[in-house]
Amino acid sequence: MRRIKLVIHYDGTGYHGWQRQPDHVTIQETIEAAMERLCGGRIELLGSSRTDAGVHAVGQVAHCDLESPIPACNLAQALNNLLPEDIVIAEAADADAAFDAIGDTKSKWYRYTICTEPVRPVLAIRHCWHRPGALDVEKMREAAAKLVGQKDFKSFAAAADQRQSSIRTILKCSVAREDSFIYTDVEADGFLYNMVRNIVGTLVEVGRGRWEPDYIDQILAAKDRSAAGPIAPACGLCLMEIHY
Amino acid sequence: MRRIKLVIHYDGTGYHGWQRQPDHVTIQETIEAAMERLCGGRIELLGSSRTDAGVHAVGQVAHCDLESPIPACNLAQALNNLLPEDIVIAEAADADAAFDAIGDTKSKWYRYTICTEPVRPVLAIRHCWHRPGALDVEKMREAAAKLVGQKDFKSFAAAADQRQSSIRTILKCSVAREDSFIYTDVEADGFLYNMVRNIVGTLVEVGRGRWEPDYIDQILAAKDRSAAGPIAPACGLCLMEIHY
């Protein structure tokens, strides 16, 4: 048995998220099926992030164990020939037997894209939240800065989140505008369920003038999902990089 | 009756081109159906460019005649609520009764996008030709410059092209690189069938070293489709602007 580390990119539009589940097509099962066809046997792929339905990735990392002697440099190419065009293995490499794509994760970086153009951006519509209308990026930036650090993010977690502790450390939370696109980049040592989308939905409430940036302190203190803004749509979210 | 001018954007991936045809879903019929639902009666939409299956547009122009008194400023919004998310009416305005979206066209600008990244660009794959490997952009530029002017482009027209004259004037033909993307912009007073895609396929032959830029002169002189390079795939092509 050899441990393999994979870097995976996908357009999540047509998938019910990363994680295998009954009655829905997922990224994990699609890649596992290609690996099983190529290498034989049952293969389990463990991905660092369980991205939701409709969420994209250009830096998902996963590991699996293989019996097959296929050189790692040929594995990506062979898998890509079997995979649909909206999923690609960007890198495949032999890894230390102890490498754990989930457990060894130090931090993850997600990017959320908003398009403020009045006209529906037909060529980008699968990869952004189309929200016409002005947003005050300077105020969004002030609000984003208040989220950086080790804090209890319970107000930004889906009520369904079962994890015991809602304390996480956000290393970076920045907002940048480029023409009519607004990019929110969030890097943290871990994320609660729907945390980035709830953060972006909240920053948009600040950007449109409903809340002042200082209101973020009250949202954090409330430790209650209903204190924060509405969830931003999945299609604007992309997993950019996992750091080990 | 009022004449209406429309500017239309679409992702052509899911359509069999602009022009209405039996047994295939097209952009023209999709918009006509939305207009008929909104305004009643039979409405014919005449588009400046009959883009092929899989070709995109962010500047198609069309005209139609309406009996409906709906203000033009509300027409786009109302149509967009009925249209699928990969088609949008970017502008709708009352036009001179003599305005002819096809006949009044002075020139058209198309952009062709090539991605040379080794890894399949999953988030751009619907809108580019993924062609890994180095291309000499400087030589492609030299070759492109040789196409500018009034010339007989018979070698770059699909054999199926029925038009009498194959003489057209290319006003601009430029090649630009941005990271791993190469953009070819072609503006002309008119295009023969598959002309841009045949030009790009030929420029790629130059870029990969099969032909020197000077060879373009021989291709033009041959007036024979088989003298030029292979056709580039439809998904990389986008109609950018129609000039009147």
PDB file of C-alpha atoms in Angstrom, chain B residues 9-213:
ATOM      1  CA  HIS B   9     -25.350  38.305 -23.957  1.00  0.00           C
ATOM      2  CA  TYR B  10     -25.293  34.528 -23.740  1.00  0.00           C
ATOM      3  CA  ASP B  11     -23.269  31.499 -22.721  1.00  0.00           C
ATOM      4  CA  GLY B  12     -23.696  29.381 -25.866  1.00  0.00           C
ATOM      5  CA  THR B  13     -22.656  26.069 -24.257  1.00  0.00           C
ATOM      6  CA  GLY B  14     -26.177  24.699 -23.974  1.00  0.00           C
ATOM      7  CA  TYR B  15     -27.499  25.979 -27.312  1.00  0.00           C
ATOM      8  CA  HIS B  16     -27.343  24.943 -30.921  1.00  0.00           C
ATOM      9  CA  GLY B  17     -26.264  28.427 -31.974  1.00  0.00           C
ATOM     10  CA  TRP B  18     -28.267  31.600 -32.566  1.00  0.00           C
ATOM     11  CA  GLN B  19     -30.507  30.645 -35.449  1.00  0.00           C
ATOM     12  CA  ARG B  20     -33.844  28.896 -35.044  1.00  0.00           C
ATOM     13  CA  GLN B  21     -33.804  25.350 -36.423  1.00  0.00           C
ATOM     14  CA  PRO B  22     -35.905  22.214 -36.059  1.00  0.00           C
ATOM     15  CA  ASP B  23     -35.148  19.731 -33.259  1.00  0.00           C
ATOM     16  CA  HIS B  24     -32.537  21.911 -31.509  1.00  0.00           C
ATOM     17  CA  VAL B  25     -32.747  24.571 -28.821  1.00  0.00           C
ATOM     18  CA  THR B  26     -31.328  27.876 -30.086  1.00  0.00           C
ATOM     19  CA  ILE B  27     -30.803  31.347 -28.614  1.00  0.00           C
ATOM     20  CA  GLN B  28     -33.125  32.999 -31.150  1.00  0.00           C
ATOM     21  CA  GLU B  29     -36.104  30.760 -30.414  1.00  0.00           C
ATOM     22  CA  THR B  30     -35.531  30.937 -26.630  1.00  0.00           C
ATOM     23  CA  ILE B  31     -35.729  34.748 -26.659  1.00  0.00           C
ATOM     24  CA  GLU B  32     -38.572  34.812 -29.187  1.00  0.00           C
ATOM     25  CA  ALA B  33     -40.572  32.483 -26.925  1.00  0.00           C
ATOM     26  CA  ALA B  34     -39.993  34.771 -23.916  1.00  0.00           C
ATOM     27  CA  MET B  35     -41.076  37.806 -25.979  1.00  0.00           C
ATOM     28  CA  GLU B  36     -44.201  36.062 -27.244  1.00  0.00           C
ATOM     29  CA  ARG B  37     -45.098  35.066 -23.688  1.00  0.00           C
ATOM     30  CA  LEU B  38     -44.622  38.657 -22.562  1.00  0.00           C
ATOM     31  CA  CYS B  39     -46.148  40.557 -25.496  1.00  0.00           C
ATOM     32  CA  GLY B  40     -48.380  38.046 -27.280  1.00  0.00           C
ATOM     33  CA  GLY B  41     -48.415  37.347 -31.034  1.00  0.00           C
ATOM     34  CA  ARG B  42     -45.650  35.975 -33.216  1.00  0.00           C
ATOM     35  CA  ILE B  43     -42.357  37.889 -32.888  1.00  0.00           C
ATOM     36  CA  GLU B  44     -39.325  37.479 -35.133  1.00  0.00           C
ATOM     37  CA  LEU B  45     -35.962  38.492 -33.766  1.00  0.00           C
ATOM     38  CA  LEU B  46     -33.246  39.234 -36.344  1.00  0.00           C
ATOM     39  CA  GLY B  47     -29.708  38.917 -34.964  1.00  0.00           C
ATOM     40  CA  SER B  48     -26.658  40.538 -36.541  1.00  0.00           C
ATOM     41  CA  SER B  49     -24.539  37.390 -36.166  1.00  0.00           C
ATOM     42  CA  ARG B  50     -25.673  33.810 -36.606  1.00  0.00           C
ATOM     43  CA  THR B  51     -23.269  32.458 -33.974  1.00  0.00           C
ATOM     44  CA  ASP B  52     -22.608  28.713 -34.179  1.00  0.00           C
ATOM     45  CA  ALA B  53     -23.426  26.008 -31.625  1.00  0.00           C
ATOM     46  CA  GLY B  54     -21.340  26.557 -28.478  1.00  0.00           C
ATOM     47  CA  VAL B  55     -20.222  30.099 -29.384  1.00  0.00           C
ATOM     48  CA  HIS B  56     -20.814  32.831 -26.767  1.00  0.00           C
ATOM     49  CA  ALA B  57     -21.759  36.512 -27.026  1.00  0.00           C
ATOM     50  CA  VAL B  58     -21.498  39.591 -24.834  1.00  0.00           C
ATOM     51  CA  GLY B  59     -22.563  41.951 -27.614  1.00  0.00           C
ATOM     52  CA  GLN B  60     -25.041  40.323 -29.992  1.00  0.00           C
ATOM     53  CA  VAL B  61     -27.433  42.910 -31.462  1.00  0.00           C
ATOM     54  CA  ALA B  62     -30.915  42.092 -32.752  1.00  0.00           C
ATOM     55  CA  HIS B  63     -34.056  43.927 -33.792  1.00  0.00           C
ATOM     56  CA  CYS B  64     -37.733  43.060 -33.772  1.00  0.00           C
ATOM     57  CA  ASP B  65     -41.108  44.768 -34.184  1.00  0.00           C
ATOM     58  CA  LEU B  66     -43.544  44.926 -31.286  1.00  0.00           C
ATOM     59  CA  GLU B  67     -47.188  45.937 -30.974  1.00  0.00           C
ATOM     60  CA  SER B  68     -46.969  45.927 -27.172  1.00  0.00           C
ATOM     61  CA  PRO B  69     -46.838  49.374 -25.518  1.00  0.00           C
ATOM     62  CA  ILE B  70     -44.447  48.107 -22.788  1.00  0.00           C
ATOM     63  CA  PRO B  71     -41.801  50.812 -22.178  1.00  0.00           C
ATOM     64  CA  ALA B  72     -38.415  49.708 -23.572  1.00  0.00           C
ATOM     65  CA  CYS B  73     -36.794  50.300 -20.178  1.00  0.00           C
ATOM     66  CA  ASN B  74     -39.076  47.660 -18.612  1.00  0.00           C
ATOM     67  CA  LEU B  75     -38.817  45.224 -21.504  1.00  0.00           C
ATOM     68  CA  ALA B  76     -35.293  43.983 -20.705  1.00  0.00           C
ATOM     69  CA  GLN B  77     -36.090  43.405 -17.028  1.00  0.00           C
ATOM     70  CA  ALA B  78     -39.344  41.585 -17.839  1.00  0.00           C
ATOM     71  CA  LEU B  79     -37.651  39.375 -20.461  1.00  0.00           C
ATOM     72  CA  ASN B  80     -34.742  38.591 -18.146  1.00  0.00           C
ATOM     73  CA  ASN B  81     -37.163  37.282 -15.536  1.00  0.00           C
ATOM     74  CA  LEU B  82     -38.463  34.818 -18.160  1.00  0.00           C
ATOM     75  CA  LEU B  83     -35.114  33.864 -19.724  1.00  0.00           C
ATOM     76  CA  PRO B  84     -32.773  31.127 -18.444  1.00  0.00           C
ATOM     77  CA  GLU B  85     -29.749  32.431 -16.522  1.00  0.00           C
ATOM     78  CA  ASP B  86     -27.342  31.838 -19.450  1.00  0.00           C
ATOM     79  CA  ILE B  87     -29.103  34.412 -21.666  1.00  0.00           C
ATOM     80  CA  VAL B  88     -29.625  38.063 -20.768  1.00  0.00           C
ATOM     81  CA  ILE B  89     -31.014  41.144 -22.531  1.00  0.00           C
ATOM     82  CA  ALA B  90     -28.372  43.725 -21.601  1.00  0.00           C
ATOM     83  CA  GLU B  91     -30.154  46.628 -23.299  1.00  0.00           C
ATOM     84  CA  ALA B  92     -33.502  47.230 -24.992  1.00  0.00           C
ATOM     85  CA  ALA B  93     -34.372  50.535 -26.668  1.00  0.00           C
ATOM     86  CA  ASP B  94     -36.816  51.987 -29.160  1.00  0.00           C
ATOM     87  CA  ALA B  95     -35.024  52.340 -32.493  1.00  0.00           C
ATOM     88  CA  ASP B  96     -35.597  54.146 -35.768  1.00  0.00           C
ATOM     89  CA  ALA B  97     -38.152  52.235 -37.864  1.00  0.00           C
ATOM     90  CA  ALA B  98     -35.437  51.735 -40.496  1.00  0.00           C
ATOM     91  CA  PHE B  99     -32.859  50.261 -38.090  1.00  0.00           C
ATOM     92  CA  ASP B 100     -31.683  46.894 -39.391  1.00  0.00           C
ATOM     93  CA  ALA B 101     -29.486  44.890 -36.997  1.00  0.00           C
ATOM     94  CA  ILE B 102     -28.096  42.844 -39.899  1.00  0.00           C
ATOM     95  CA  GLY B 103     -27.986  45.307 -42.809  1.00  0.00           C
ATOM     96  CA  ASP B 104     -26.689  48.308 -40.839  1.00  0.00           C
ATOM     97  CA  THR B 105     -23.719  46.421 -39.369  1.00  0.00           C
ATOM     98  CA  LYS B 106     -20.451  48.250 -40.123  1.00  0.00           C
ATOM     99  CA  SER B 107     -18.126  45.796 -38.388  1.00  0.00           C
ATOM    100  CA  LYS B 108     -18.080  42.975 -35.824  1.00  0.00           C
ATOM    101  CA  TRP B 109     -15.512  42.154 -33.162  1.00  0.00           C
ATOM    102  CA  TYR B 110     -14.909  38.568 -32.047  1.00  0.00           C
ATOM    103  CA  ARG B 111     -12.523  37.350 -29.340  1.00  0.00           C
ATOM    104  CA  TYR B 112     -11.054  33.854 -29.240  1.00  0.00           C
ATOM    105  CA  THR B 113      -9.580  32.540 -25.954  1.00  0.00           C
ATOM    106  CA  ILE B 114      -6.937  29.809 -25.703  1.00  0.00           C
ATOM    107  CA  CYS B 115      -5.735  28.404 -22.356  1.00  0.00           C
ATOM    108  CA  THR B 116      -2.201  26.933 -22.449  1.00  0.00           C
ATOM    109  CA  GLU B 117      -2.175  25.774 -18.790  1.00  0.00           C
ATOM    110  CA  PRO B 118      -1.139  22.104 -18.469  1.00  0.00           C
ATOM    111  CA  VAL B 119      -4.006  21.476 -16.012  1.00  0.00           C
ATOM    112  CA  ARG B 120      -7.573  21.613 -17.420  1.00  0.00           C
ATOM    113  CA  PRO B 121      -8.974  25.005 -16.273  1.00  0.00           C
ATOM    114  CA  VAL B 122     -12.234  23.698 -14.775  1.00  0.00           C
ATOM    115  CA  LEU B 123     -13.711  27.131 -14.059  1.00  0.00           C
ATOM    116  CA  ALA B 124     -12.981  28.465 -17.585  1.00  0.00           C
ATOM    117  CA  ILE B 125     -13.401  25.257 -19.599  1.00  0.00           C
ATOM    118  CA  ARG B 126     -16.739  26.295 -21.166  1.00  0.00           C
ATOM    119  CA  HIS B 127     -15.230  29.529 -22.507  1.00  0.00           C
ATOM    120  CA  CYS B 128     -11.808  28.648 -23.894  1.00  0.00           C
ATOM    121  CA  TRP B 129      -9.919  26.148 -26.008  1.00  0.00           C
ATOM    122  CA  HIS B 130      -7.757  24.198 -23.579  1.00  0.00           C
ATOM    123  CA  ARG B 131      -4.579  23.585 -25.547  1.00  0.00           C
ATOM    124  CA  PRO B 132      -1.664  22.828 -23.205  1.00  0.00           C
ATOM    125  CA  GLY B 133       1.814  23.540 -24.533  1.00  0.00           C
ATOM    126  CA  ALA B 134       3.874  26.570 -25.468  1.00  0.00           C
ATOM    127  CA  LEU B 135       2.814  28.899 -28.292  1.00  0.00           C
ATOM    128  CA  ASP B 136       5.066  31.616 -29.721  1.00  0.00           C
ATOM    129  CA  VAL B 137       2.790  34.636 -29.311  1.00  0.00           C
ATOM    130  CA  GLU B 138       5.242  36.949 -31.103  1.00  0.00           C
ATOM    131  CA  LYS B 139       5.064  34.800 -34.253  1.00  0.00           C
ATOM    132  CA  MET B 140       1.267  34.507 -33.948  1.00  0.00           C
ATOM    133  CA  ARG B 141       1.147  38.311 -33.828  1.00  0.00           C
ATOM    134  CA  GLU B 142       3.273  38.615 -36.990  1.00  0.00           C
ATOM    135  CA  ALA B 143       1.004  36.138 -38.766  1.00  0.00           C
ATOM    136  CA  ALA B 144      -2.133  37.945 -37.539  1.00  0.00           C
ATOM    137  CA  ALA B 145      -0.843  41.273 -38.914  1.00  0.00           C
ATOM    138  CA  LYS B 146      -0.660  39.698 -42.378  1.00  0.00           C
ATOM    139  CA  LEU B 147      -4.434  39.149 -42.325  1.00  0.00           C
ATOM    140  CA  VAL B 148      -5.310  42.819 -41.841  1.00  0.00           C
ATOM    141  CA  GLY B 149      -6.779  44.620 -44.870  1.00  0.00           C
ATOM    142  CA  GLN B 150      -9.180  43.918 -47.724  1.00  0.00           C
ATOM    143  CA  LYS B 151      -8.404  40.406 -48.949  1.00  0.00           C
ATOM    144  CA  ASP B 152      -9.949  37.265 -50.346  1.00  0.00           C
ATOM    145  CA  PHE B 153     -10.387  35.009 -47.282  1.00  0.00           C
ATOM    146  CA  LYS B 154     -11.627  31.973 -49.215  1.00  0.00           C
ATOM    147  CA  SER B 155      -8.934  29.786 -47.587  1.00  0.00           C
ATOM    148  CA  PHE B 156     -10.424  30.625 -44.167  1.00  0.00           C
ATOM    149  CA  ALA B 157     -14.063  29.931 -45.048  1.00  0.00           C
ATOM    150  CA  ALA B 158     -15.811  26.628 -44.379  1.00  0.00           C
ATOM    151  CA  ALA B 159     -16.300  24.745 -47.629  1.00  0.00           C
ATOM    152  CA  ALA B 160     -20.044  24.954 -46.870  1.00  0.00           C
ATOM    153  CA  ASP B 161     -19.997  28.761 -47.142  1.00  0.00           C
ATOM    154  CA  GLN B 162     -22.406  29.683 -49.936  1.00  0.00           C
ATOM    155  CA  ARG B 163     -21.741  33.420 -50.165  1.00  0.00           C
ATOM    156  CA  GLN B 164     -20.743  34.699 -53.592  1.00  0.00           C
ATOM    157  CA  SER B 165     -17.804  36.860 -52.615  1.00  0.00           C
ATOM    158  CA  SER B 166     -15.156  35.800 -50.107  1.00  0.00           C
ATOM    159  CA  ILE B 167     -13.568  39.253 -50.031  1.00  0.00           C
ATOM    160  CA  ARG B 168     -13.756  40.892 -46.605  1.00  0.00           C
ATOM    161  CA  THR B 169     -11.848  43.629 -44.780  1.00  0.00           C
ATOM    162  CA  ILE B 170     -10.178  42.754 -41.493  1.00  0.00           C
ATOM    163  CA  LEU B 171      -9.763  46.005 -39.547  1.00  0.00           C
ATOM    164  CA  LYS B 172      -7.907  44.489 -36.601  1.00  0.00           C
ATOM    165  CA  CYS B 173      -6.314  41.126 -35.846  1.00  0.00           C
ATOM    166  CA  SER B 174      -4.308  41.079 -32.633  1.00  0.00           C
ATOM    167  CA  VAL B 175      -2.920  38.431 -30.302  1.00  0.00           C
ATOM    168  CA  ALA B 176      -2.312  39.106 -26.592  1.00  0.00           C
ATOM    169  CA  ARG B 177      -1.139  36.915 -23.734  1.00  0.00           C
ATOM    170  CA  GLU B 178      -2.255  37.274 -20.106  1.00  0.00           C
ATOM    171  CA  ASP B 179      -0.749  34.601 -17.818  1.00  0.00           C
ATOM    172  CA  SER B 180      -1.642  31.283 -19.481  1.00  0.00           C
ATOM    173  CA  PHE B 181      -4.469  32.727 -21.591  1.00  0.00           C
ATOM    174  CA  ILE B 182      -3.990  33.885 -25.195  1.00  0.00           C
ATOM    175  CA  TYR B 183      -6.632  36.216 -26.668  1.00  0.00           C
ATOM    176  CA  THR B 184      -7.050  36.696 -30.414  1.00  0.00           C
ATOM    177  CA  ASP B 185      -9.224  39.692 -31.306  1.00  0.00           C
ATOM    178  CA  VAL B 186     -10.537  39.988 -34.860  1.00  0.00           C
ATOM    179  CA  GLU B 187     -12.629  42.875 -36.149  1.00  0.00           C
ATOM    180  CA  ALA B 188     -13.920  42.840 -39.728  1.00  0.00           C
ATOM    181  CA  ASP B 189     -16.654  44.331 -41.878  1.00  0.00           C
ATOM    182  CA  GLY B 190     -18.055  40.829 -42.198  1.00  0.00           C
ATOM    183  CA  PHE B 191     -17.052  37.210 -41.685  1.00  0.00           C
ATOM    184  CA  LEU B 192     -17.268  34.096 -43.800  1.00  0.00           C
ATOM    185  CA  TYR B 193     -18.601  30.898 -42.235  1.00  0.00           C
ATOM    186  CA  ASN B 194     -16.150  29.674 -39.521  1.00  0.00           C
ATOM    187  CA  MET B 195     -13.676  32.393 -40.512  1.00  0.00           C
ATOM    188  CA  VAL B 196     -12.500  33.368 -37.009  1.00  0.00           C
ATOM    189  CA  ARG B 197     -12.121  29.755 -35.874  1.00  0.00           C
ATOM    190  CA  ASN B 198     -10.172  28.897 -39.045  1.00  0.00           C
ATOM    191  CA  ILE B 199      -7.927  31.942 -38.537  1.00  0.00           C
ATOM    192  CA  VAL B 200      -7.235  30.932 -34.915  1.00  0.00           C
ATOM    193  CA  GLY B 201      -6.538  27.323 -35.879  1.00  0.00           C
ATOM    194  CA  THR B 202      -4.036  28.650 -38.432  1.00  0.00           C
ATOM    195  CA  LEU B 203      -2.388  31.072 -35.976  1.00  0.00           C
ATOM    196  CA  VAL B 204      -1.912  28.144 -33.576  1.00  0.00           C
ATOM    197  CA  GLU B 205      -0.053  26.234 -36.311  1.00  0.00           C
ATOM    198  CA  VAL B 206       2.260  29.249 -36.554  1.00  0.00           C
ATOM    199  CA  GLY B 207       2.548  29.529 -32.763  1.00  0.00           C
ATOM    200  CA  ARG B 208       3.556  25.901 -32.374  1.00  0.00           C
ATOM    201  CA  GLY B 209       6.203  26.215 -35.068  1.00  0.00           C
ATOM    202  CA  ARG B 210       4.690  24.255 -37.960  1.00  0.00           C
ATOM    203  CA  TRP B 211       4.580  27.332 -40.187  1.00  0.00           C
ATOM    204  CA  GLU B 212       6.455  30.638 -40.283  1.00  0.00           C
ATOM    205  CA  PRO B 213       4.324  33.829 -40.180  1.00  0.00           C
TER     206      PRO B 213
END
